[in-house]
Short mmCIF file of C-alpha atoms in Angstrom, two decimals:
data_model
loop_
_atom_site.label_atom_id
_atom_site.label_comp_id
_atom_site.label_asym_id
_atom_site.label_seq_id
_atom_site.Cartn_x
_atom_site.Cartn_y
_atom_site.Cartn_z
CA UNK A 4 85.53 183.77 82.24
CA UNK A 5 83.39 181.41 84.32
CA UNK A 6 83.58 177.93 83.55
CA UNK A 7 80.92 175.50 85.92
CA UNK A 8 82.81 171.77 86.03
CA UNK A 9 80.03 168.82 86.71
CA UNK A 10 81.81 166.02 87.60
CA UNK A 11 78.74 163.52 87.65
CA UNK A 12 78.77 163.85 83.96
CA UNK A 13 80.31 161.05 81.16
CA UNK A 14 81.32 163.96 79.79
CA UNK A 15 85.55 164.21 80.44
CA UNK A 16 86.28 167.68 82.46
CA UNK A 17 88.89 168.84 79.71
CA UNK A 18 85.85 168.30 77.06
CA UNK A 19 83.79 170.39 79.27
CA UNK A 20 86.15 173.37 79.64
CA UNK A 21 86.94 173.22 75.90
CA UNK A 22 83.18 173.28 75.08
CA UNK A 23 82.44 176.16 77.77
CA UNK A 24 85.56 178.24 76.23
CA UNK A 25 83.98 177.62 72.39
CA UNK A 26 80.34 178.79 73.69
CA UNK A 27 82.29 181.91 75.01
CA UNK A 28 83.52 182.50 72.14
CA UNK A 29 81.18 182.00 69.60
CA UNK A 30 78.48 183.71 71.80
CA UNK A 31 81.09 187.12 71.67
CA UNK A 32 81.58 186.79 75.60
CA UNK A 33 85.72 186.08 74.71
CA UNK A 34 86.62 188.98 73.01
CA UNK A 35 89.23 188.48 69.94
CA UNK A 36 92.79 188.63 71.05
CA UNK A 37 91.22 189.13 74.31
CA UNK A 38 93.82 187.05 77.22
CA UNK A 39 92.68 183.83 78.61
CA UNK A 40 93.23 182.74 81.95
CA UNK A 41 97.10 181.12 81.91
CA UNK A 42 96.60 176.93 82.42
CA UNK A 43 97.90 177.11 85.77
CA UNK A 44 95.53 179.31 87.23
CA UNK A 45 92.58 178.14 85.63
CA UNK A 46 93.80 174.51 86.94
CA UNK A 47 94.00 176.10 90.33
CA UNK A 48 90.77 178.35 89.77
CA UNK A 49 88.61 174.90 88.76
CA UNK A 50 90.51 172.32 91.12
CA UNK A 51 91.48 170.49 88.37
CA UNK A 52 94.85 168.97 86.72
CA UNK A 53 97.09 171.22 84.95
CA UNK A 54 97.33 168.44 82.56
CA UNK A 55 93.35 168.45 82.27
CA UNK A 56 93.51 172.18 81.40
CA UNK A 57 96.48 171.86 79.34
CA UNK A 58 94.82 169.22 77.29
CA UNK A 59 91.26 171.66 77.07
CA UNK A 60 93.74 174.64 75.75
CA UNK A 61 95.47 172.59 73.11
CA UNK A 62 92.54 171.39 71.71
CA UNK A 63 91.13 175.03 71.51
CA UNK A 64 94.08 176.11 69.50
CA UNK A 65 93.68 172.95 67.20
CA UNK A 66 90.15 173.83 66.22
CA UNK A 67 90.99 177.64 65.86
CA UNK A 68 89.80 179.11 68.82
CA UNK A 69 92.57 180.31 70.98
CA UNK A 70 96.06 181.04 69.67
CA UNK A 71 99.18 181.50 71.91
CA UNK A 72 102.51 183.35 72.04
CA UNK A 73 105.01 181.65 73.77
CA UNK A 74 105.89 183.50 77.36
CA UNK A 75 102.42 185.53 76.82
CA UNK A 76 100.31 183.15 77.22
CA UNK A 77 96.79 182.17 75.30
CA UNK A 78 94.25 184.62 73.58
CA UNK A 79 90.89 184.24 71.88
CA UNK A 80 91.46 183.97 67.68
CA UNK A 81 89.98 186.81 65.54
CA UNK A 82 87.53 184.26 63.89
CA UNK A 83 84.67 185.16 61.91
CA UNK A 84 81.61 184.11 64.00
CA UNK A 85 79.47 183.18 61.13
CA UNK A 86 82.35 180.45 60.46
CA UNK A 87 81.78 179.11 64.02
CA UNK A 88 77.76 179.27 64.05
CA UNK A 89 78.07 176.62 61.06
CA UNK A 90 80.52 174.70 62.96
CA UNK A 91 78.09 174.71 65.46
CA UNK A 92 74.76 173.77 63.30
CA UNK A 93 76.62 171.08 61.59
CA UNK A 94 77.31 169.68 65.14
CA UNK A 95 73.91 169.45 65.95
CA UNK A 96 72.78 168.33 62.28
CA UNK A 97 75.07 165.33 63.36
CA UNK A 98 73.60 164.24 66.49
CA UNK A 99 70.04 165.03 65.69
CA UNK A 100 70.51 162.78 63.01
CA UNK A 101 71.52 160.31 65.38
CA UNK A 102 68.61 160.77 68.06
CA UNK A 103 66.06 160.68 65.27
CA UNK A 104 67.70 157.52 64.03
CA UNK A 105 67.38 155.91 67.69
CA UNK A 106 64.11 157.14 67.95
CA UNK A 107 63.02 155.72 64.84
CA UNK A 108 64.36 152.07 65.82
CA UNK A 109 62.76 152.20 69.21
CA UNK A 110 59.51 153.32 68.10
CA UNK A 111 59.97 156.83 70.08
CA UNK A 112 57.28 159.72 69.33
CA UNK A 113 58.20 163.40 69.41
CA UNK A 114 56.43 164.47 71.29
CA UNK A 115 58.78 162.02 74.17
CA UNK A 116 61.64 163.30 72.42
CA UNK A 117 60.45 166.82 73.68
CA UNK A 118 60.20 165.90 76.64
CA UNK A 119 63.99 164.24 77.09
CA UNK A 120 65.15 167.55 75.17
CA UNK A 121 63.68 169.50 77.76
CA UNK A 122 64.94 167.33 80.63
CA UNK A 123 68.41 167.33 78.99
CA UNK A 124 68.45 170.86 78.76
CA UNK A 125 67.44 171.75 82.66
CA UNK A 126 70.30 169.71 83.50
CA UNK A 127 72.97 171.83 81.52
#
C-alpha cells in the first residue's frame, strides 16, 4: 500500500493517510478483508507518530473502512463500493457548493476556476 505524506500541506498527516487508505479502497486497490499494514510499521514505514497512524486507523474503522480483530491486526471492510462512490460524490457536492459560493461573492469566472482546479490538481 503506498501512501505519499506532504508535509507542506494544511492538511494534518493522519487526515492524509486516512484519505489515501479510503481512495485505496474505494478505487478496489485494498482488497476486502485484505491485511493492512499493522500501525507500528506503517508509523515506522512513513516516519511518522504511532499516535498519528493510530489516530488515521481509528478513524477508518469509524467510517467503515477497515475493521480489526484484536491480536490480528486491521483489514479492509467488505463494503459495497457503490455505497462509497456516493460517499464520495456527496463530498464533493459539498465543497463545490462551497467554491461556487466563494466564487460567486468575489466575482470569480469559470473559466479562473478551471484554471485553480487544474493547478490544485497538479499539486496532488
Amino acid at each position: 500500500m503506498e501512501i505519499k505524506l506532504n508535509h507542506h500541506l494544511k492538511e494534518p498527516i493522519y487526515e492524509q493517510i486516512y484519505n489515501q487508505v479510503r481512495n485505496h479502497v474505494v478505487s478496489g486497490r485494498l482488497k476486502p478483508n485484505e491485511k493492512l499494514p499493522s500501525i507500528r510499521l506503517l508509523a515506522k514505514d512513513l516516519k511518522v507518530s504511532v499516535i498519528t497512524t493510530k489516530r488515521a486507523y481509528e478513524d477508518l474503522e469509524r467510517d467503515g473502512y477497515i475493521y480489526s480483530l484484536s491480536g490480528k491486526g486491521s483489514y479492509v471492510t467488505d463494503q459495497n463500493v457503490d455505497n462509497l462512490l456516493v460517499q464520495y460524490t456527496d463530498e464533493i457536492e459539498t465543497a463545490m457548493r462551497k467554491i461556487v459560493s466563494l466564487a460567486k461573492h468575489s466575482n470569480i469566472d469559470e473559466e479562473t476556476l478551471a484554471l485553480i482546479y487544474r493547478k490544485v490538481k497538479d499539486e496532488i
